[in-house]
Coordinates of C-alpha atoms in Angstrom, one line a residue:
V151 CA -52.5 141.5 13.3
S152 CA -51.3 145.5 12.1
T153 CA -52.6 147.7 10.2
Q154 CA -51.3 150.3 7.3
S155 CA -54.0 153.2 6.0
T156 CA -54.6 154.3 3.3
G157 CA -57.1 156.6 3.2
D158 CA -60.6 155.6 4.6
K159 CA -59.3 151.8 4.4
K160 CA -56.7 150.1 6.3
K161 CA -55.3 147.4 5.0
P162 CA -53.9 144.4 7.2
V163 CA -49.7 144.4 6.9
L164 CA -48.7 140.5 5.6
K165 CA -46.4 138.9 7.3
S166 CA -44.4 135.6 6.5
N167 CA -41.7 133.7 9.0
V168 CA -39.1 132.1 6.7
I169 CA -36.0 130.1 7.3
L170 CA -33.0 130.1 5.1
D171 CA -30.9 127.1 5.4
V172 CA -27.3 128.8 4.5
K173 CA -24.7 126.5 3.1
P174 CA -21.5 127.5 3.1
W175 CA -18.5 126.1 0.7
D176 CA -16.0 124.3 2.7
D177 CA -15.5 123.3 6.5
E178 CA -13.1 125.6 7.2
T179 CA -16.1 128.6 6.9
D180 CA -15.6 130.6 9.7
M181 CA -19.5 130.1 10.8
K182 CA -19.3 133.0 13.2
E183 CA -18.5 135.3 10.8
L184 CA -20.5 133.9 8.0
E185 CA -23.6 134.7 10.7
K186 CA -22.5 138.1 11.4
A187 CA -22.3 138.8 7.3
V188 CA -26.0 137.5 6.8
R189 CA -27.6 139.5 9.8
G190 CA -26.0 142.5 8.2
I191 CA -28.6 142.2 6.0
E192 CA -30.2 145.2 6.0
M193 CA -33.9 145.6 4.1
E194 CA -36.8 147.2 5.1
G195 CA -39.3 145.0 6.8
L196 CA -37.1 142.7 7.5
V197 CA -35.9 140.9 11.0
W198 CA -33.4 138.4 11.6
G199 CA -34.5 136.0 14.5
S200 CA -33.0 132.4 15.9
S201 CA -30.1 131.0 14.5
K202 CA -28.4 127.5 14.5
L203 CA -25.9 125.3 12.7
V204 CA -27.2 121.9 11.4
E205 CA -24.7 119.2 10.7
I206 CA -24.6 118.6 7.3
G207 CA -22.0 116.0 7.0
F208 CA -18.0 115.4 6.8
G209 CA -18.2 118.0 9.5
I210 CA -19.3 120.0 7.5
K211 CA -22.8 122.5 9.6
K212 CA -24.7 125.6 7.9
L213 CA -26.6 127.9 8.7
Q214 CA -30.2 127.8 9.4
I215 CA -31.4 130.4 10.7
S216 CA -35.7 132.0 10.4
T217 CA -36.6 135.4 9.2
C218 CA -39.9 137.0 9.9
I219 CA -40.6 140.2 6.5
V220 CA -43.9 142.5 5.7
D221 CA -44.6 140.7 2.7
D222 CA -45.3 144.2 0.1
L223 CA -41.2 145.4 0.9
V224 CA -39.0 142.8 1.1
G225 CA -38.9 139.7 -2.1
L226 CA -38.0 136.7 -1.2
Y227 CA -36.0 136.1 -3.8
D228 CA -33.9 139.3 -3.1
L229 CA -33.4 138.4 0.2
E230 CA -32.2 135.4 -1.3
D231 CA -29.6 136.5 -3.7
N232 CA -28.3 139.3 -1.2
V233 CA -27.3 136.1 1.2
S234 CA -26.6 134.9 -2.0
A235 CA -24.1 137.6 -3.1
L236 CA -22.3 136.9 0.4
E237 CA -19.7 134.7 -1.6
D238 CA -16.7 134.5 0.7
F239 CA -19.2 132.8 2.3
V240 CA -22.0 131.3 1.4
Q241 CA -22.2 128.3 -1.2
S242 CA -25.8 128.7 -1.9
V243 CA -28.9 129.6 0.1
D244 CA -32.5 127.4 0.0
I245 CA -35.4 127.8 1.5
A246 CA -36.3 124.9 3.8
S247 CA -39.7 127.4 5.4
H248 CA -41.8 129.7 4.1
N249 CA -45.4 130.8 6.6
K250 CA -47.5 133.7 5.7
I251 CA -48.6 134.6 9.5

């Protein structure tokens, strides 16, 4: 566990592993470009991890991408809003998993 120094005390840095499900508009959405756009989102305390495409039906795949966030620096809803703002690619974003580490 890493720590931040605050005067005399050391406060642990709280982190979370988060998996996002990013759903495209349709089967014609370029998923490579969608992933590139998502990974282009930069926030202090945000580290993108692995990703995979998951079939959801009718030839449409969603991007399932993991990230590690520093809880005090990255607001989960801010991250979700930033991904949703990629309106050319993203229809919706869901938090598939959120685990404190």
